[in-house]
Tab-separated table of C-alpha atoms and ligand atoms in Angstrom:
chain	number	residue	atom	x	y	z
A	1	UNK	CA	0.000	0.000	0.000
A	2	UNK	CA	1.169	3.375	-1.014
A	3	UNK	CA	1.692	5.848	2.382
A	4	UNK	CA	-1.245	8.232	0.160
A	5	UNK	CA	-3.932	5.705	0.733
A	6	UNK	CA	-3.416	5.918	4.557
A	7	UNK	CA	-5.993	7.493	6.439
A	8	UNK	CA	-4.474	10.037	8.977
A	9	UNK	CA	-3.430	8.738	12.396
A	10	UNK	CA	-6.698	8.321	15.279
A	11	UNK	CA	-3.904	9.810	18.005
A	12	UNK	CA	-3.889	13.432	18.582
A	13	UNK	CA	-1.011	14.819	20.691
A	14	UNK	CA	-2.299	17.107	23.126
A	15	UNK	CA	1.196	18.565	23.255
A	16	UNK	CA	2.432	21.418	20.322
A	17	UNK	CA	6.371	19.439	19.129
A	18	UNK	CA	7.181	22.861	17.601
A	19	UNK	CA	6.222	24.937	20.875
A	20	UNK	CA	9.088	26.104	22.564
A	21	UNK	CA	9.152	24.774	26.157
A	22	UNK	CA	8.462	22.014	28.410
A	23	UNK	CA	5.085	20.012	27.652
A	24	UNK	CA	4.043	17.837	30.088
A	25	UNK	CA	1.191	15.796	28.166
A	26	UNK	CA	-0.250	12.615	26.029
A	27	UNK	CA	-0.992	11.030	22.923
A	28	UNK	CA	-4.568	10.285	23.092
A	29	UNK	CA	-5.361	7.377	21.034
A	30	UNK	CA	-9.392	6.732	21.193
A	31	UNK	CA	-10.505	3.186	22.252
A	32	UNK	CA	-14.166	2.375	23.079
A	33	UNK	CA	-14.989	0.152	25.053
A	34	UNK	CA	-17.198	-2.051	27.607
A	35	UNK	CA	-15.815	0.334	30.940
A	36	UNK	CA	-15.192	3.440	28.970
A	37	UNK	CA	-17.710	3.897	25.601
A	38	UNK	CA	-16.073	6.535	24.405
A	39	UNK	CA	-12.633	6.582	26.226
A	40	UNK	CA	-9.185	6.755	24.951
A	41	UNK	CA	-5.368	5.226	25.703
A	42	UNK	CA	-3.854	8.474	26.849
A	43	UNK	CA	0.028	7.796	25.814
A	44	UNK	CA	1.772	9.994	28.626
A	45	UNK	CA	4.480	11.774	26.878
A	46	UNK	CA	7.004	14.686	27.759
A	47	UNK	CA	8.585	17.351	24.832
A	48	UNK	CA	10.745	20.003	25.765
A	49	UNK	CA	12.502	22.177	22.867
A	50	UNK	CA	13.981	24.989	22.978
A	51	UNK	CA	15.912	26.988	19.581
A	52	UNK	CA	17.140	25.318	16.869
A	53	UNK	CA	18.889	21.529	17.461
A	54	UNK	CA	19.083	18.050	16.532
A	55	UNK	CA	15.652	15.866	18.010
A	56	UNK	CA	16.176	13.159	20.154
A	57	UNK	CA	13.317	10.524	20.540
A	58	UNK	CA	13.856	8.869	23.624
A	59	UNK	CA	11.151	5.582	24.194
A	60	UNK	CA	11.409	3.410	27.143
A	61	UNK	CA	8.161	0.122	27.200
A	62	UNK	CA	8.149	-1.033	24.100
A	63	UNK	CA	7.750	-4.175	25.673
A	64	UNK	CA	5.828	-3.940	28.930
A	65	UNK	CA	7.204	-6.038	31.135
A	66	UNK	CA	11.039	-4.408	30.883
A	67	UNK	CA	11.236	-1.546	33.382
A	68	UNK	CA	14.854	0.643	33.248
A	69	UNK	CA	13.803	2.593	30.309
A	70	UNK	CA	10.290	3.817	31.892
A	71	UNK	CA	12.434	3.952	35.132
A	72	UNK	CA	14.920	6.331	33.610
A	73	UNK	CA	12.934	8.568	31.280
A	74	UNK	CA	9.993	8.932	33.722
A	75	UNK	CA	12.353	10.599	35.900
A	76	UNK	CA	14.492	12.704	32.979
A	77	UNK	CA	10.566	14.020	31.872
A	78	UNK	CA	9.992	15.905	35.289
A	79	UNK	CA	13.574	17.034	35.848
A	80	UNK	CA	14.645	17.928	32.370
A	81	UNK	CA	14.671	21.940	31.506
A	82	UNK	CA	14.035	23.495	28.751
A	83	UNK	CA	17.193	25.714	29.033
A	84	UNK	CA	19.581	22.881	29.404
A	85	UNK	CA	18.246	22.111	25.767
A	86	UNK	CA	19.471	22.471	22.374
A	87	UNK	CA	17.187	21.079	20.425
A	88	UNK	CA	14.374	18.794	21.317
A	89	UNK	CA	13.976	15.910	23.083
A	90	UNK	CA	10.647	13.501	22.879
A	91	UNK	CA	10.228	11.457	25.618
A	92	UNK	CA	7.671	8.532	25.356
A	93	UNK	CA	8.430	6.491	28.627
A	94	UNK	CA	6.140	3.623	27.952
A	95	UNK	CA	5.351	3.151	24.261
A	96	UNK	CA	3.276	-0.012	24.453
A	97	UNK	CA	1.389	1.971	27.309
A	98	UNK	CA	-1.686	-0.711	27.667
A	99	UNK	CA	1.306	-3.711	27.687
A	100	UNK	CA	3.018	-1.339	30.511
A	101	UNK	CA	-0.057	-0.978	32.673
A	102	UNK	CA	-0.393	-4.442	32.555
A	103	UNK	CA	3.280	-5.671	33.367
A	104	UNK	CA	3.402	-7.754	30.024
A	105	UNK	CA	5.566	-7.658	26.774
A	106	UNK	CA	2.534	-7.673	24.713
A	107	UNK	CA	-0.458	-5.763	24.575
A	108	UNK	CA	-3.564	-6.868	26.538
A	109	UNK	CA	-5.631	-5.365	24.478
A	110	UNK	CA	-4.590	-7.003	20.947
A	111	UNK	CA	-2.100	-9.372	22.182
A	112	UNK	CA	0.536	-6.839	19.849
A	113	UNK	CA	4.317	-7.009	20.272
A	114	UNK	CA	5.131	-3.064	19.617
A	115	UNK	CA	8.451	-4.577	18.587
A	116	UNK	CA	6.761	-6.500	15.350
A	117	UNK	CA	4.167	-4.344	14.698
A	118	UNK	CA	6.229	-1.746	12.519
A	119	UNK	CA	5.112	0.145	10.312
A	120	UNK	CA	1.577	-0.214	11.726
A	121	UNK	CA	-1.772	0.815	10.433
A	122	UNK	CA	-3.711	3.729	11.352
A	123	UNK	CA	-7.188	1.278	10.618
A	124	UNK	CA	-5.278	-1.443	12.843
A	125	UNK	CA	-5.355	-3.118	16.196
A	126	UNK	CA	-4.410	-0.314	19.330
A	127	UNK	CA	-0.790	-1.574	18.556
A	128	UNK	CA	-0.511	-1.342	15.376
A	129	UNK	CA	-2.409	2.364	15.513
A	130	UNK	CA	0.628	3.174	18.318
A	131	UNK	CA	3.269	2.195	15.819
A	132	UNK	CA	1.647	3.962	13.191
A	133	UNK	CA	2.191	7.349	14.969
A	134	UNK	CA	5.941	6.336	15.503
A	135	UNK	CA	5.946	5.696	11.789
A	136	UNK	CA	4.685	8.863	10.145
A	137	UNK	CA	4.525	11.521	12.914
A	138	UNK	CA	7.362	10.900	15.420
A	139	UNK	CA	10.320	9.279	13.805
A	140	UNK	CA	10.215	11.853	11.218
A	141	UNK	CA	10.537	14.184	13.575
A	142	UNK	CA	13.579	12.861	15.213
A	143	UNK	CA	17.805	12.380	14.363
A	144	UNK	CA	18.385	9.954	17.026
A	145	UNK	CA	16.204	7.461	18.391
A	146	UNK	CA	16.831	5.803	21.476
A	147	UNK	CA	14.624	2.705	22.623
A	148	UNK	CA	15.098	0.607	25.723
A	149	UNK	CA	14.993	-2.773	26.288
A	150	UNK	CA	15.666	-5.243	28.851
A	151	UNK	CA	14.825	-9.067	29.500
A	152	UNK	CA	11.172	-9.175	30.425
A	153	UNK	CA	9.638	-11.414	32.360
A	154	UNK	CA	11.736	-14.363	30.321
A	155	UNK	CA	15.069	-13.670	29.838
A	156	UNK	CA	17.800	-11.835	31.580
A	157	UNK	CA	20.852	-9.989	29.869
A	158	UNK	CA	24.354	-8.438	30.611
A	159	UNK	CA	23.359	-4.676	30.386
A	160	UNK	CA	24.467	-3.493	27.320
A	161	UNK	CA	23.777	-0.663	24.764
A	162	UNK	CA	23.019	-2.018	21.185
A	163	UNK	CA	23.793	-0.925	17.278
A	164	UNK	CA	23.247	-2.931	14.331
A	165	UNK	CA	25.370	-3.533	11.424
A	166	UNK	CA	23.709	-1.650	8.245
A	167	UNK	CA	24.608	-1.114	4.681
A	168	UNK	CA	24.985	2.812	4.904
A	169	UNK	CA	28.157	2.558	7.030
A	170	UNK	CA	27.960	6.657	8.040
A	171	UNK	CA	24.908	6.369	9.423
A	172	UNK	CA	26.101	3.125	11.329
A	173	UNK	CA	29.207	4.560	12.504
A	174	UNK	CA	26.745	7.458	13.665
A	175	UNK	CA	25.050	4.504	15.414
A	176	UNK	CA	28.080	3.439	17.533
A	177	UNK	CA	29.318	6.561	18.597
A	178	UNK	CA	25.994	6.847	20.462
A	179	UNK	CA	26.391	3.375	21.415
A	180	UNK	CA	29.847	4.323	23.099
A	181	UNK	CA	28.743	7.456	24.278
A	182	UNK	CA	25.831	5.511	26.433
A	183	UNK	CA	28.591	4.197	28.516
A	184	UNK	CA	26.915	0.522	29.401
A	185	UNK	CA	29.059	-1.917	30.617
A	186	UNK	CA	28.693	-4.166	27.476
A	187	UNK	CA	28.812	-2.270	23.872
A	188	UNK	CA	27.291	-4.696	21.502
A	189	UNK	CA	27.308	-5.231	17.226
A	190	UNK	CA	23.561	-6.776	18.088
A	191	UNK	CA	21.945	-9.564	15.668
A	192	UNK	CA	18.158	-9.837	15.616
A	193	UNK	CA	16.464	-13.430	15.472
A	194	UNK	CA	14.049	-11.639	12.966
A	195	UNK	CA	14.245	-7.827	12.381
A	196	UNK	CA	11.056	-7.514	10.223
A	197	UNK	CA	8.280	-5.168	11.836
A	198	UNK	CA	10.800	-4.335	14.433
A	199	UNK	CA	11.021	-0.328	15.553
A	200	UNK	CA	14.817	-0.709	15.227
A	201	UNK	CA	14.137	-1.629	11.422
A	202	UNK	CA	11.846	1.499	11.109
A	203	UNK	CA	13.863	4.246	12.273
A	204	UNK	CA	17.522	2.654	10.533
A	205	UNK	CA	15.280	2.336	6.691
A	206	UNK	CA	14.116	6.005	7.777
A	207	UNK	CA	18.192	6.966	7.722
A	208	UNK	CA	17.771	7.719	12.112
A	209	UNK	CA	20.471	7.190	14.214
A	210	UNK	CA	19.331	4.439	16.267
A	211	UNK	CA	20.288	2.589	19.117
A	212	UNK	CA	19.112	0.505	21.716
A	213	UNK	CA	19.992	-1.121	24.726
A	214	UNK	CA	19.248	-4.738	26.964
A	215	UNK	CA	19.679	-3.560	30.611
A	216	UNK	CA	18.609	-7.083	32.907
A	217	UNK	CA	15.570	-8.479	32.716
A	218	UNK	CA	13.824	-11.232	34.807
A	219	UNK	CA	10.466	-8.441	34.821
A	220	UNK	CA	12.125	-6.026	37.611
A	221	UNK	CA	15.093	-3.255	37.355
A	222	UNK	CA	18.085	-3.145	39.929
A	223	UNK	CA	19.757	-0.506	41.709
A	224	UNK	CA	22.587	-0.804	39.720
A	225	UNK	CA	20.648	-1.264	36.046
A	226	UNK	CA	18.323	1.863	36.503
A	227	UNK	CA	21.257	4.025	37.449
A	228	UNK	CA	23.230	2.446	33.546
A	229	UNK	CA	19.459	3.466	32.293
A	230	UNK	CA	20.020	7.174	33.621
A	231	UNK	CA	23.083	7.754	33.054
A	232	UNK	CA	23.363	6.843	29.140
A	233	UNK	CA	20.617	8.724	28.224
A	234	UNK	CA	22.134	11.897	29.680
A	235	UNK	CA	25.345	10.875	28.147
A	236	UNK	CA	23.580	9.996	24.420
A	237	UNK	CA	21.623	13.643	24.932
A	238	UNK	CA	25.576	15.257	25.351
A	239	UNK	CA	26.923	13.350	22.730
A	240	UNK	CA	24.293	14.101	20.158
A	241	UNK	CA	25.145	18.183	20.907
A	242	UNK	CA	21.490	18.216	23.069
A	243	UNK	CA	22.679	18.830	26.484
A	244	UNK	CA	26.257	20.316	27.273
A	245	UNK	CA	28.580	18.621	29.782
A	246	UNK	CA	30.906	16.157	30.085
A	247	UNK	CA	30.348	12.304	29.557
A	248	UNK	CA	30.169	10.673	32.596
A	249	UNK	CA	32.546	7.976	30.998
A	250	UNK	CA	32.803	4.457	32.069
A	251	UNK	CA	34.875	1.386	30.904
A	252	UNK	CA	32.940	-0.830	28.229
A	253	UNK	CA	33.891	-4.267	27.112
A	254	UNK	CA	32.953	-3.916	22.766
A	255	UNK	CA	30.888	-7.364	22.060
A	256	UNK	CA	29.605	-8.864	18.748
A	257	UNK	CA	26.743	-11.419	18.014
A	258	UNK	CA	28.137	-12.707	14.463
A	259	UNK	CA	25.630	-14.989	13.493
A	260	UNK	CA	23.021	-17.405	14.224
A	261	UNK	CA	24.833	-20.254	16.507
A	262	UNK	CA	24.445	-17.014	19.369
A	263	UNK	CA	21.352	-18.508	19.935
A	264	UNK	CA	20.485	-21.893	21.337
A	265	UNK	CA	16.403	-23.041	21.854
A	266	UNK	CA	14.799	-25.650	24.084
A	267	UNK	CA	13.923	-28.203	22.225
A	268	UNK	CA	12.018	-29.735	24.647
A	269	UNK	CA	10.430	-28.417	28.108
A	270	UNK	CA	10.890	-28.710	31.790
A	271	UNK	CA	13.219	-27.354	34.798
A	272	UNK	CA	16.192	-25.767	33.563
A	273	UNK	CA	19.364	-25.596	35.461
A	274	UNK	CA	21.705	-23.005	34.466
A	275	UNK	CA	25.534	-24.338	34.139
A	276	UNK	CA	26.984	-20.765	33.316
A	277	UNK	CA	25.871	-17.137	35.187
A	278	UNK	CA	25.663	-14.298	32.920
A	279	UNK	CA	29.106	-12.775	32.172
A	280	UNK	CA	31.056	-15.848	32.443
A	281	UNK	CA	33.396	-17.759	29.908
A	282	UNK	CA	31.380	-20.237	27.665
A	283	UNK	CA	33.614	-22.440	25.102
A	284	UNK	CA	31.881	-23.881	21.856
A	285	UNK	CA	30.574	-27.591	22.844
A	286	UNK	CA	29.971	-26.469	26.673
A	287	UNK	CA	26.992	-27.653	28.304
A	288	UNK	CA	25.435	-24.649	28.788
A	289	UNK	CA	21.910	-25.466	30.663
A	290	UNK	CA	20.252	-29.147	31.992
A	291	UNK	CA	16.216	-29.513	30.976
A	292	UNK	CA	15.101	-32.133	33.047
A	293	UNK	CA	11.418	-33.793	32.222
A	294	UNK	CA	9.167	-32.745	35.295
A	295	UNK	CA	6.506	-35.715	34.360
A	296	UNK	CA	8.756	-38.265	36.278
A	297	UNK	CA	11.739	-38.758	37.996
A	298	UNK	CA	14.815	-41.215	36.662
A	299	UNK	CA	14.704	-39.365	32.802
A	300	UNK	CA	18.015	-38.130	31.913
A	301	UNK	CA	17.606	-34.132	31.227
A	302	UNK	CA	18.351	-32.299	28.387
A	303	UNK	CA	21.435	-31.361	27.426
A	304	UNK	CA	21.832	-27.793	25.891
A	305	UNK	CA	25.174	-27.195	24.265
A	306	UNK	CA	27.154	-24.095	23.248
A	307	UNK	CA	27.570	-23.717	19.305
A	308	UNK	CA	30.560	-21.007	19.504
A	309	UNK	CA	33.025	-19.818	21.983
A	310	UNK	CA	32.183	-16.661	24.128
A	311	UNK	CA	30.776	-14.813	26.974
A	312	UNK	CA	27.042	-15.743	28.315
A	313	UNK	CA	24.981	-12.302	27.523
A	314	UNK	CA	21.579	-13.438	27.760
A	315	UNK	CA	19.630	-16.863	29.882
A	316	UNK	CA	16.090	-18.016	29.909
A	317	UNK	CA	15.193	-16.348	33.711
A	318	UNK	CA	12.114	-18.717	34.976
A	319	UNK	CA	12.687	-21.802	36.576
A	320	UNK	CA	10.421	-23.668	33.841
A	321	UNK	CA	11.212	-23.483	30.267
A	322	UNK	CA	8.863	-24.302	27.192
A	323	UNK	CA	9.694	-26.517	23.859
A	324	UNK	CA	11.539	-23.146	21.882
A	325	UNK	CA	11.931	-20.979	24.596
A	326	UNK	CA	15.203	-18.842	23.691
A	327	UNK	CA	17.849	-20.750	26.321
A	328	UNK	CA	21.287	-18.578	26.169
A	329	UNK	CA	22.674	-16.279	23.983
A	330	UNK	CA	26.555	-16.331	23.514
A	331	UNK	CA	28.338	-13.129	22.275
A	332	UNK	CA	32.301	-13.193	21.176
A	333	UNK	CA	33.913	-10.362	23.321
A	334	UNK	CA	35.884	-8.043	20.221
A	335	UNK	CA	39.519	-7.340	20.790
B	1	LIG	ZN1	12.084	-5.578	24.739
């Protein structure tokens, strides 16, 4: 479908992005329903501009359930000023806001993963109608785009900040500055399992400077992962020319996903014992995780092996684990 015969978004900002200033204020997206006929989502978002600048689009809850992002731009909304500015900044603190208020990855609503949903449709599902307004209103407006991610209620990573590899190599050396800038522990050349619908796609075919970052997990934020959350962000915002100051620097280990054998699966389910904590040594053939059948006792368990040598980045977080559940992912440290 051409972008013409799309009918203009259903979510009207009740904030001005060219008004100079701090707005405190939504997108309202209307949704009708049994408790509210003629109610709305009401997207809480925060833009404060002020002169001429490069935009910043700053989105934490893509997923729901992953909570450093809304953690860290909740609080840079109500303490950022407009004349520390140069520029704009956007700040959407929980993009999937139905999937937030509900503590899930996807939407209750629609069941929508905001992360696949890309580029939406404006006659869609609630989702899709969210990522829609990303599409054609917001990531226009922006330069850089930074979205956070963490774990979720099912998996659990080393915090890192994230870039991928794309064909226009400016814009992705753009993309790892930023990443480097951030200041996680863990810089990572990141590998998706399947980038198509994904935000991250949207905003790198748009030519935006995009990164993103995987900060813990397990459905909960730590002291120490909130303050990595806060403390990029204000260093991406210097970098990018938006707020002046120093980078609060920090060491970061450089880390690169090269292809598929990053990834191992269950291939059956049942009670998973780690062999490996996150950050430690793994060596191609290592048994990485035990799945032993629950049904009975006296079964031998599953044995989940490493296909390359590196550091474990990522682990399946509940105790149980489900035929195709995403197990471990491996990363080769880059020297
Ligand atoms: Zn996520």
């Amino acid at each position: 479908m051409s972008e013409h015969a799309l009918r203009p978004s259903p979510i009207s900002p009740t904030v001005d992005f060219s008004a100079e200033g701090v707005q405190h204020g939504f997108l309202r997206l209307p949704y009708s329903r049994d408790d509210s006929a003629w109610g709305s989502v009401m997207i809480p978002l925060t833009v404060v501009k002020n002169g001429e600048g490069p935009t910043a689009l700053l989105t934490g809850g893509n997923h729901g359930d992953e909570y450093e992002g809304p953690i860290a731009l909740f609080d840079l909304a109500r303490t950022l000023k407009a004349q520390d500015v140069t520029g704009r900044v956007i700040i959407v603190p929980a993009m999937n806001y139905p999937a937030f208020l509900a503590g899930t990855r996807t939407s209750p609503i629609d069941r929508g993963n905001m992360n696949r949903s890309f580029p939406g449709a404006p006659d869609g599902s609630v989702t899709q109608k969210i990522a829609d307004y990303f599409q054609r209103t917001l990531l226009p407006l922006a330069d850089i785009v930074l979205d956070y991610h963490s774990g979720g209620r099912t998996l659990d990573f080393l915090p890192f900040c994230a870039a991928h590899v794309l064909p226009d190599k400016a814009q992705e050396a753009k993309a790892f500055e930023l990443v480097r800038a951030f200041g996680a522990p863990w810089s990572m050349k990141m590998l998706e399992i399947d980038a198509v619908g994904m935000y991250d796609t949207a905003a790198e075919d748009m030519g935006k400077i995009f990164i993103t970052t995987e900060l813990g997990g397990g459905g909960t934020a730590t002291a120490k992962s909130a303050a990595i959350a806060r403390r990029g962000v204000a260093n991406v915002l210097k970098a990018a020319g938006i707020l002046k100051g120093a980078l609060e620097t920090a060491q970061t280990i450089w880390l690169d996903m090269p292809d598929g054998n990053c990834f191992s699966f269950a291939e059956d389910g049942g009670l998973i014992e780690p062999v490996f904590d996150l950050g430690d040594d793994v060596k191609s053939g290592d048994l990485v995780a035990r799945i032993y059948p629950i049904g009975r006792t006296g079964a031998q368990p599953l044995e989940v092996k490493a296909k390359m040598d590196g550091i474990l980045t990522a682990r399946h977080f509940p105790g149980l684990v489900k035929s195709g559940d995403c197990v471990s992912v491996l990363a080769a440290v880059v020297v």
